[in-house]
Short mmCIF file of C-alpha atoms in Angstrom, two decimals:
data_model
loop_
_atom_site.label_atom_id
_atom_site.label_comp_id
_atom_site.label_asym_id
_atom_site.label_seq_id
_atom_site.Cartn_x
_atom_site.Cartn_y
_atom_site.Cartn_z
CA ARG A 21 91.14 -42.18 131.65
CA GLY A 22 88.09 -43.27 131.57
CA LEU A 23 88.50 -44.24 127.49
CA ARG A 24 86.19 -46.72 125.94
CA VAL A 25 86.45 -48.52 123.24
CA GLU A 26 84.22 -52.22 121.75
CA VAL A 27 86.42 -54.81 120.04
CA PRO A 28 85.58 -57.62 118.54
CA ALA A 29 85.82 -61.19 120.76
CA PRO A 30 89.41 -62.35 120.90
CA TYR A 31 88.42 -65.88 121.16
CA ALA A 32 85.68 -68.46 118.43
CA THR A 33 82.22 -68.35 119.21
CA ASP A 34 80.61 -71.24 118.67
CA ASP A 35 78.70 -69.97 116.15
CA ASP A 36 82.30 -69.54 114.45
CA ILE A 37 83.16 -73.02 114.37
CA GLN A 38 79.86 -74.06 113.11
CA SER A 39 80.32 -71.52 109.60
CA TYR A 40 83.73 -72.56 109.54
CA LEU A 41 83.02 -76.59 109.53
CA ASP A 42 79.98 -76.08 107.35
CA ARG A 43 82.81 -74.57 104.66
CA LEU A 44 84.71 -77.92 104.96
CA ARG A 45 81.88 -80.17 104.87
CA ASN A 46 80.27 -78.30 101.83
CA GLN A 47 83.46 -79.65 100.31
CA PHE A 48 82.35 -82.92 100.96
CA ALA A 49 79.38 -82.88 99.94
CA GLU A 50 76.77 -85.24 97.67
CA LEU A 51 74.72 -84.20 94.92
CA VAL A 52 72.05 -86.45 94.95
CA VAL A 53 68.58 -87.13 92.78
CA ALA A 54 65.69 -84.57 93.90
CA GLU A 55 62.75 -85.67 92.81
CA ARG A 56 61.58 -82.29 92.73
CA ALA A 57 61.29 -78.49 91.63
CA ALA A 58 64.47 -76.63 91.84
CA THR A 59 65.67 -74.22 93.99
CA ASP A 60 68.39 -71.82 94.77
CA GLY A 61 71.82 -74.58 95.47
CA ASP A 62 70.75 -76.91 93.73
CA HIS A 63 72.50 -78.35 90.39
CA VAL A 64 71.26 -79.53 87.59
CA THR A 65 71.63 -80.87 84.83
CA ILE A 66 70.37 -79.03 81.96
CA ASP A 67 71.26 -78.49 77.55
CA ILE A 68 71.44 -74.94 77.01
CA SER A 69 71.17 -73.29 73.41
CA GLY A 70 71.99 -69.51 73.30
CA SER A 71 71.35 -67.44 70.29
CA LEU A 72 71.76 -64.08 68.77
CA GLY A 73 69.06 -63.30 65.83
CA ASP A 74 69.88 -66.58 64.49
CA GLU A 75 73.01 -67.58 64.76
CA ALA A 76 73.70 -69.51 67.72
CA ILE A 77 76.63 -69.02 69.79
CA PRO A 78 79.40 -71.94 70.86
CA GLY A 79 79.90 -70.82 74.61
CA LEU A 80 76.33 -70.49 75.62
CA THR A 81 75.80 -73.83 73.99
CA ALA A 82 76.34 -77.12 75.71
CA GLU A 83 74.37 -80.40 76.14
CA ASP A 84 74.34 -82.16 79.82
CA TYR A 85 75.73 -78.58 81.84
CA LEU A 86 76.03 -79.30 85.35
CA TYR A 87 74.62 -75.36 86.65
CA GLU A 88 73.83 -74.63 90.35
CA VAL A 89 71.25 -72.59 90.27
CA GLY A 90 70.93 -68.97 92.12
CA SER A 91 74.72 -68.63 90.95
CA GLY A 92 74.47 -66.33 88.17
CA ALA A 93 77.23 -67.41 86.63
CA VAL A 94 75.72 -66.62 83.26
CA VAL A 95 72.56 -64.18 82.82
CA ALA A 96 70.42 -63.65 85.64
CA GLU A 97 67.08 -65.00 83.37
CA ILE A 98 69.19 -68.77 83.33
CA ASP A 99 68.60 -68.75 87.59
CA GLU A 100 64.54 -67.62 87.43
CA ASN A 101 63.86 -69.53 84.79
CA LEU A 102 65.34 -73.02 86.68
CA ARG A 103 63.61 -71.65 89.85
CA GLY A 104 60.80 -73.92 90.42
CA ALA A 105 61.64 -76.25 87.54
CA ALA A 106 61.63 -80.02 87.78
CA ALA A 107 63.84 -82.93 85.12
CA GLY A 108 61.66 -82.72 82.04
CA GLU A 109 60.60 -78.70 81.72
CA VAL A 110 61.76 -76.90 78.72
CA LYS A 111 62.20 -72.92 79.14
CA GLU A 112 62.43 -70.80 76.46
CA PHE A 113 63.42 -67.49 77.50
CA THR A 114 64.93 -63.92 76.15
CA ALA A 115 67.55 -61.78 78.14
CA ALA A 116 69.71 -58.37 78.40
CA HIS A 117 72.45 -58.91 75.77
CA PRO A 118 75.79 -58.14 78.17
CA ASP A 119 77.12 -55.68 75.52
CA PRO A 120 74.83 -52.37 76.23
CA ASP A 121 75.82 -51.28 72.41
CA GLU A 122 73.69 -54.84 71.28
CA GLU A 123 70.10 -54.10 71.10
CA ARG A 124 69.27 -57.19 70.00
CA GLU A 125 68.43 -59.99 73.02
CA LEU A 126 69.92 -63.55 73.30
CA VAL A 127 67.18 -65.82 73.02
CA PHE A 128 67.56 -69.30 74.95
CA THR A 129 66.34 -72.82 75.24
CA LEU A 130 66.83 -74.57 78.68
CA THR A 131 65.66 -78.02 78.75
CA VAL A 132 65.61 -79.76 82.74
CA LYS A 133 67.13 -83.40 82.64
CA GLU A 134 67.93 -83.73 86.01
CA VAL A 135 68.10 -81.99 89.51
CA LYS A 136 70.36 -82.37 92.04
CA GLU A 137 70.66 -81.75 95.79
CA LYS A 138 73.66 -81.16 98.46
CA VAL A 139 74.13 -83.54 101.02
CA LEU A 140 76.28 -82.27 103.81
CA PRO A 141 78.01 -85.02 105.41
CA GLU A 142 77.82 -85.19 109.43
CA VAL A 143 80.42 -84.20 111.74
CA ASP A 144 81.09 -87.48 113.60
CA ASP A 145 84.92 -89.15 113.59
CA GLU A 146 84.32 -90.30 110.62
CA PHE A 147 84.06 -87.20 108.48
CA ALA A 148 87.48 -85.37 110.74
CA ALA A 149 89.54 -88.18 109.45
CA GLN A 150 88.29 -87.49 105.86
CA ALA A 151 88.28 -83.83 106.10
CA SER A 152 91.64 -83.56 108.46
CA GLU A 153 94.51 -85.18 110.10
CA PHE A 154 92.22 -85.13 112.95
CA SER A 155 90.85 -88.98 114.10
CA THR A 156 88.17 -87.71 116.05
CA ALA A 157 85.44 -84.56 115.04
CA ALA A 158 86.13 -83.50 119.11
CA GLU A 159 89.68 -82.87 117.64
CA LEU A 160 88.89 -81.51 114.81
CA ARG A 161 86.96 -78.74 116.53
CA ASP A 162 89.42 -78.30 118.81
CA ASP A 163 91.67 -77.26 115.89
CA ILE A 164 89.24 -75.83 114.60
CA SER A 165 88.55 -73.21 117.80
CA THR A 166 92.14 -72.66 118.42
CA ARG A 167 93.25 -70.88 114.46
CA LEU A 168 89.97 -69.19 114.75
CA SER A 169 90.50 -67.95 118.27
CA ALA A 170 94.11 -66.87 117.35
CA VAL A 171 92.81 -65.16 114.53
CA LYS A 172 89.81 -62.98 116.79
CA LYS A 173 93.03 -62.53 119.35
CA SER A 174 95.00 -61.15 116.24
CA GLN A 175 91.57 -58.96 114.77
CA ALA A 176 91.15 -57.90 118.53
CA LYS A 177 94.60 -55.93 118.33
CA VAL A 178 94.86 -54.04 115.59
CA SER A 179 91.28 -52.89 116.69
CA LEU A 180 91.32 -52.20 119.79
CA ARG A 181 94.83 -49.49 118.06
CA MET A 182 92.64 -47.86 115.45
CA LYS A 183 89.85 -47.43 117.94
CA THR A 184 91.60 -45.88 120.75
CA GLN A 185 93.08 -43.46 118.03
CA GLU A 186 89.67 -42.62 116.71
CA GLU A 187 88.77 -41.61 120.77
CA LEU A 188 91.76 -40.17 121.29
CA ALA A 189 91.31 -38.11 118.06
CA LYS A 190 88.11 -37.60 118.75
CA LEU A 191 89.26 -35.29 122.05
CA VAL A 192 91.77 -32.94 120.05
CA GLU A 193 90.03 -29.90 119.12
CA ASP A 194 93.22 -28.20 118.21
CA GLU A 195 93.82 -27.87 114.57
CA ILE A 196 96.40 -29.63 112.98
CA PRO A 197 99.56 -28.12 111.82
CA GLN A 198 100.60 -27.66 108.67
CA ALA A 199 103.82 -28.78 108.81
CA MET A 200 102.95 -32.01 111.38
CA VAL A 201 100.66 -33.02 108.01
CA ALA A 202 103.69 -32.09 105.52
CA ASN A 203 105.64 -34.20 107.17
CA GLU A 204 103.32 -36.91 107.82
CA MET A 205 103.06 -36.17 103.92
CA GLN A 206 106.88 -36.40 103.60
CA ALA A 207 107.49 -40.12 106.03
CA ARG A 208 104.70 -41.26 103.49
CA LEU A 209 106.25 -40.28 100.68
CA GLU A 210 109.46 -41.49 101.81
CA ASP A 211 108.17 -45.52 102.99
CA LEU A 212 106.57 -46.08 99.50
CA SER A 213 109.72 -44.51 97.52
CA GLN A 214 111.24 -47.69 99.34
CA ARG A 215 109.19 -50.24 99.21
CA LEU A 216 108.75 -49.87 95.11
CA ARG A 217 112.22 -49.81 95.14
CA ALA A 218 112.83 -53.10 96.83
CA GLN A 219 110.50 -53.67 93.94
CA GLY A 220 112.18 -52.25 91.14
CA LEU A 221 110.14 -49.45 90.44
CA GLY A 222 110.31 -45.74 90.76
CA LEU A 223 108.15 -42.94 92.48
CA GLU A 224 107.64 -41.20 89.62
CA GLN A 225 107.67 -44.69 87.53
CA TYR A 226 104.72 -46.09 89.73
CA ILE A 227 102.93 -42.85 89.71
CA ALA A 228 102.29 -42.93 85.99
CA MET A 229 101.58 -46.33 85.75
CA MET A 230 98.74 -45.18 88.37
CA GLY A 231 97.12 -42.43 85.61
CA SER A 232 97.97 -40.53 89.11
CA THR A 233 100.23 -36.44 89.46
CA PRO A 234 102.10 -35.86 92.02
CA GLU A 235 100.10 -33.88 93.86
#
């Protein structure tokens, strides 16, 4: 009696709905040429040449390569040099080889050919028809709210159960009997063994695959 726990709200907030809409808008974004220096999130068209010693590396050499600034897709030094770079600039720099046993550094030359920024569509009826089966933005928002609220409600129920168990456990001052621990462990082992058998595996085989021991 009097036990209190805090759980997440079991409904979708305006921020939740907006975050979902922003992710959806991002899928339908257009890339538009920007007459400015590149920043994180921009897409730049570059010629890239990476070499080790005097040997060019095929996987790091390309022309008209479209790269998202800030993605960290290759090495961090690429993003560092592209930030603030405008079309027509050439960047030369070195970067540590990803193989720790390789002492030589990678040498890069980047030529920035074009900077493009993402332009997200407005959330209107036209966007709703393009991005979903609904004909109006209001219907799209209502559907997102309903689906997110269902997920939030489920998460809240799980959180309520778990946090209630945690708070109840704090009220137990007695030592847990080893027999109870052993029974729980055996029950979990049997459950695991049944699930493994359903997949055609034995418990010993599973333990070996995991590189573990029965203990």
